[in-house]
Amino acid sequence: MCLAVPGRILSIEGTDALLRSGRVDFSGVVKDVNLAFVPDAAIGDYVLVHVGLALQVIDEAEARQVFEYLTMMGEVGELVEVKS
Amino acid sequence: MRFVDEYRDPDAALAYARQLERLVTRDWTLMEVCGGQTHAIVKFGIDELLPKQVTLVHGPGCPVCVTPVEILEKAMAIASHPEVIFCSFGDMLRVPGQSRDLLAVKAAGGDVRIVYSPLDAVRLAAENPGREVVFLAVGFETTAPANAMAVAQAARADLGNFSMLVSHVLVPPALQAILAFPDNRVDAFLAAGHVCTVMGFTEYEDVARRHHVPIVVTGFEPLDLLMGVTMCVRQLEEGRAEVENQYARAVRRDGNQSAQAMIREVFEVVPRKWRGLGEIPASGLGLRPAYARFDAEGALRRGRPDRGGVERVPQRRGATRRAQAHRVRGVRCRLHARAAAGRDDGLRRGGVRGLPALSPPPRG
Ligand code: SF4
């Protein structure tokens, strides 16, 4: 129910606070999405979309924390080992 | 898909499993609050990767499961009316009321439509001025901005034929209710990521402090969940009880302010009944008086349209919490259908995994 999916903004239309919308690409599937709640979102940004409305811009810098946390706990050596 | 695939890396998942193995020194019980997380945990076999000391229990689930029978009965009574186009998210169609579900109403000729977004329902109302469009507005905080936006757009367009049957629920009061059970055995919570995308997590800081319970805001991909579990276990082992944010790529501490402003504009906090849990004070959202004209119940009471006997819907008076929980046994949710594989779904499933909330609170 609380499913939200990341997609990339292709275009933005409308300046009206309620109706600001855009075309968002979900790896190939393009949909119209209401962008009223992400007033700072720009073309090229990834947004998290839930039932047709964008809820947040995905923070690219924070997106790596899942891997950084492992590094911090000293797992990186083993990660590389496993991969090689 | 970007921001999805990289969080399913099996090597990193195994690295997390090893870390956990190293960290854990005793038994811990963690509750994942959100049904969507339960789904991912089962689908990706996350629980099988965890050390045996770590037990995951399924939380209050999701708005689909906890929507009370009374609301479903009202929904079906409204949907049976010939003038009504009844719109709902797909997952609500199979949830049983007393004896039937919305799908049965549809089969019997009711105009029941699945919409992807509440904004689609508003569009339908604009396109069908001669019909009454009613949207079943269920959801946690994640869905509240969308439903509030639908009302705001309908108000802006001055649509007289759009209304909502609202049964919105809030997560923090449910957490508090679980923590207040005398036999509660949850040591830490994975808070629902997308709820926090909207609301932020300042509300939980007080809960964590007061109940001395770690709360980690967690995402929905396998690595998110494993990292969330690891952060919880680390806090528990170190004796800390803080709110931490595992899902920082999508969650800011204060959430999404403009979404919250929209929720506050349209909705107010009300007491709400949870199927299987009973009534919890201040645990839901209802339309503000200023938007009462968009309340489907009010619209029907005013006789718009002629209300095919909504009031005659029998209420399950006196049903004990336990009995209500049992009724949920039949719920087969399409979203979790696979996750449930061969088992009863919903709260019953939670019961199987030891959901403490299922035991009725002691009397007197
Ligand atoms: S089983 Fe269905 S209704 Fe229950 S938590 Fe999962 S998605 Fe929600």
mmCIF file of N, CA and C in Angstrom, chain A residues 6 27 46 58-68 70 79 83, chain B residues 1-14 16 44 220-227 246-247 249:
data_model
loop_
_atom_site.group_PDB
_atom_site.id
_atom_site.type_symbol
_atom_site.label_atom_id
_atom_site.label_comp_id
_atom_site.label_asym_id
_atom_site.label_seq_id
_atom_site.Cartn_x
_atom_site.Cartn_y
_atom_site.Cartn_z
ATOM 1 N N PRO A 6 10.962 4.963 -7.453
ATOM 2 C CA PRO A 6 11.800 6.047 -7.970
ATOM 3 C C PRO A 6 11.716 6.174 -9.487
ATOM 4 N N SER A 27 12.154 3.506 -15.583
ATOM 5 C CA SER A 27 12.899 2.663 -16.518
ATOM 6 C C SER A 27 12.064 2.214 -17.721
ATOM 7 N N TYR A 46 15.749 12.452 -9.712
ATOM 8 C CA TYR A 46 14.948 11.270 -9.404
ATOM 9 C C TYR A 46 13.990 11.618 -8.276
ATOM 10 N N ILE A 58 15.020 12.261 -4.553
ATOM 11 C CA ILE A 58 16.004 11.342 -3.986
ATOM 12 C C ILE A 58 17.358 12.034 -3.879
ATOM 13 N N ASP A 59 17.953 11.942 -2.704
ATOM 14 C CA ASP A 59 19.230 12.599 -2.433
ATOM 15 C C ASP A 59 20.362 11.683 -2.905
ATOM 16 N N GLU A 60 21.004 12.098 -3.999
ATOM 17 C CA GLU A 60 22.020 11.228 -4.612
ATOM 18 C C GLU A 60 23.205 10.999 -3.681
ATOM 19 N N ALA A 61 23.551 12.020 -2.900
ATOM 20 C CA ALA A 61 24.702 11.883 -2.003
ATOM 21 C C ALA A 61 24.415 10.861 -0.909
ATOM 22 N N GLU A 62 23.184 10.874 -0.403
ATOM 23 C CA GLU A 62 22.821 9.948 0.669
ATOM 24 C C GLU A 62 22.616 8.531 0.149
ATOM 25 N N ALA A 63 22.462 8.408 -1.165
ATOM 26 C CA ALA A 63 22.093 7.116 -1.725
ATOM 27 C C ALA A 63 23.171 6.052 -1.526
ATOM 28 N N ARG A 64 24.407 6.491 -1.246
ATOM 29 C CA ARG A 64 25.488 5.515 -1.100
ATOM 30 C C ARG A 64 25.688 5.041 0.339
ATOM 31 N N GLN A 65 24.894 5.584 1.254
ATOM 32 C CA GLN A 65 25.147 5.272 2.667
ATOM 33 C C GLN A 65 25.040 3.780 2.987
ATOM 34 N N VAL A 66 24.234 3.079 2.210
ATOM 35 C CA VAL A 66 24.069 1.643 2.463
ATOM 36 C C VAL A 66 25.408 0.923 2.311
ATOM 37 N N PHE A 67 26.228 1.420 1.380
ATOM 38 C CA PHE A 67 27.535 0.793 1.163
ATOM 39 C C PHE A 67 28.584 1.387 2.101
ATOM 40 N N GLU A 68 28.424 2.690 2.371
ATOM 41 C CA GLU A 68 29.385 3.337 3.274
ATOM 42 C C GLU A 68 29.307 2.773 4.686
ATOM 43 N N LEU A 70 28.704 -0.241 5.490
ATOM 44 C CA LEU A 70 29.472 -1.485 5.486
ATOM 45 C C LEU A 70 30.958 -1.197 5.597
ATOM 46 N N LEU A 79 34.287 -7.647 1.166
ATOM 47 C CA LEU A 79 33.444 -7.445 -0.007
ATOM 48 C C LEU A 79 34.269 -7.629 -1.268
ATOM 49 N N LYS A 83 34.206 -10.585 -4.231
ATOM 50 C CA LYS A 83 33.966 -10.230 -5.634
ATOM 51 C C LYS A 83 35.075 -10.728 -6.552
ATOM 52 N N MET B 1 16.869 -0.961 -12.583
ATOM 53 C CA MET B 1 16.342 0.383 -12.335
ATOM 54 C C MET B 1 17.221 1.106 -11.318
ATOM 55 N N ARG B 2 17.564 2.334 -11.619
ATOM 56 C CA ARG B 2 18.405 3.119 -10.711
ATOM 57 C C ARG B 2 17.689 3.291 -9.368
ATOM 58 N N PHE B 3 18.429 3.248 -8.281
ATOM 59 C CA PHE B 3 17.907 3.355 -6.917
ATOM 60 C C PHE B 3 17.049 2.152 -6.521
ATOM 61 N N VAL B 4 17.125 1.111 -7.318
ATOM 62 C CA VAL B 4 16.469 -0.136 -6.921
ATOM 63 C C VAL B 4 17.497 -1.265 -6.986
ATOM 64 N N ASP B 5 18.047 -1.494 -8.198
ATOM 65 C CA ASP B 5 18.916 -2.653 -8.400
ATOM 66 C C ASP B 5 20.135 -2.661 -7.492
ATOM 67 N N GLU B 6 20.743 -1.472 -7.302
ATOM 68 C CA GLU B 6 21.975 -1.482 -6.504
ATOM 69 C C GLU B 6 21.717 -1.911 -5.051
ATOM 70 N N TYR B 7 20.451 -1.791 -4.632
ATOM 71 C CA TYR B 7 20.136 -2.186 -3.256
ATOM 72 C C TYR B 7 19.739 -3.655 -3.141
ATOM 73 N N ARG B 8 20.020 -4.401 -4.222
ATOM 74 C CA ARG B 8 19.740 -5.835 -4.176
ATOM 75 C C ARG B 8 21.030 -6.641 -4.373
ATOM 76 N N ASP B 9 22.160 -5.994 -4.185
ATOM 77 C CA ASP B 9 23.461 -6.631 -4.401
ATOM 78 C C ASP B 9 23.671 -7.779 -3.407
ATOM 79 N N PRO B 10 23.791 -9.014 -3.919
ATOM 80 C CA PRO B 10 23.893 -10.159 -2.998
ATOM 81 C C PRO B 10 25.162 -10.158 -2.158
ATOM 82 N N ASP B 11 26.279 -9.659 -2.707
ATOM 83 C CA ASP B 11 27.521 -9.652 -1.914
ATOM 84 C C ASP B 11 27.387 -8.734 -0.707
ATOM 85 N N ALA B 12 26.823 -7.559 -0.949
ATOM 86 C CA ALA B 12 26.644 -6.613 0.151
ATOM 87 C C ALA B 12 25.663 -7.190 1.172
ATOM 88 N N ALA B 13 24.643 -7.891 0.677
ATOM 89 C CA ALA B 13 23.670 -8.498 1.590
ATOM 90 C C ALA B 13 24.363 -9.505 2.503
ATOM 91 N N LEU B 14 25.242 -10.322 1.912
ATOM 92 C CA LEU B 14 25.965 -11.306 2.719
ATOM 93 C C LEU B 14 26.903 -10.613 3.701
ATOM 94 N N TYR B 16 26.363 -7.796 5.132
ATOM 95 C CA TYR B 16 25.511 -7.385 6.259
ATOM 96 C C TYR B 16 25.199 -8.567 7.178
ATOM 97 N N PHE B 44 12.419 -11.601 -0.454
ATOM 98 C CA PHE B 44 13.863 -11.727 -0.655
ATOM 99 C C PHE B 44 14.509 -12.673 0.357
ATOM 100 N N PHE B 220 12.923 -0.096 1.752
ATOM 101 C CA PHE B 220 12.175 -1.286 1.353
ATOM 102 C C PHE B 220 12.971 -2.292 0.536
ATOM 103 N N GLU B 221 14.201 -1.937 0.166
ATOM 104 C CA GLU B 221 15.001 -2.873 -0.615
ATOM 105 C C GLU B 221 15.772 -3.772 0.352
ATOM 106 N N PRO B 222 16.239 -4.937 -0.141
ATOM 107 C CA PRO B 222 16.927 -5.876 0.744
ATOM 108 C C PRO B 222 18.063 -5.239 1.556
ATOM 109 N N LEU B 223 18.922 -4.431 0.908
ATOM 110 C CA LEU B 223 20.029 -3.845 1.667
ATOM 111 C C LEU B 223 19.534 -2.814 2.675
ATOM 112 N N ASP B 224 18.457 -2.106 2.322
ATOM 113 C CA ASP B 224 17.866 -1.173 3.280
ATOM 114 C C ASP B 224 17.453 -1.922 4.544
ATOM 115 N N LEU B 225 16.728 -3.026 4.326
ATOM 116 C CA LEU B 225 16.192 -3.774 5.467
ATOM 117 C C LEU B 225 17.318 -4.368 6.304
ATOM 118 N N LEU B 226 18.344 -4.911 5.619
ATOM 119 C CA LEU B 226 19.466 -5.493 6.361
ATOM 120 C C LEU B 226 20.222 -4.422 7.135
ATOM 121 N N MET B 227 20.373 -3.263 6.530
ATOM 122 C CA MET B 227 21.064 -2.179 7.222
ATOM 123 C C MET B 227 20.215 -1.701 8.398
ATOM 124 N N GLN B 246 18.001 5.233 8.400
ATOM 125 C CA GLN B 246 18.686 4.388 7.413
ATOM 126 C C GLN B 246 18.358 4.853 5.996
ATOM 127 N N TYR B 247 17.221 5.516 5.824
ATOM 128 C CA TYR B 247 16.659 5.775 4.482
ATOM 129 C C TYR B 247 16.852 7.237 4.094
ATOM 130 N N ARG B 249 18.243 8.755 1.799
ATOM 131 C CA ARG B 249 18.092 9.213 0.421
ATOM 132 C C ARG B 249 16.662 9.666 0.132
#
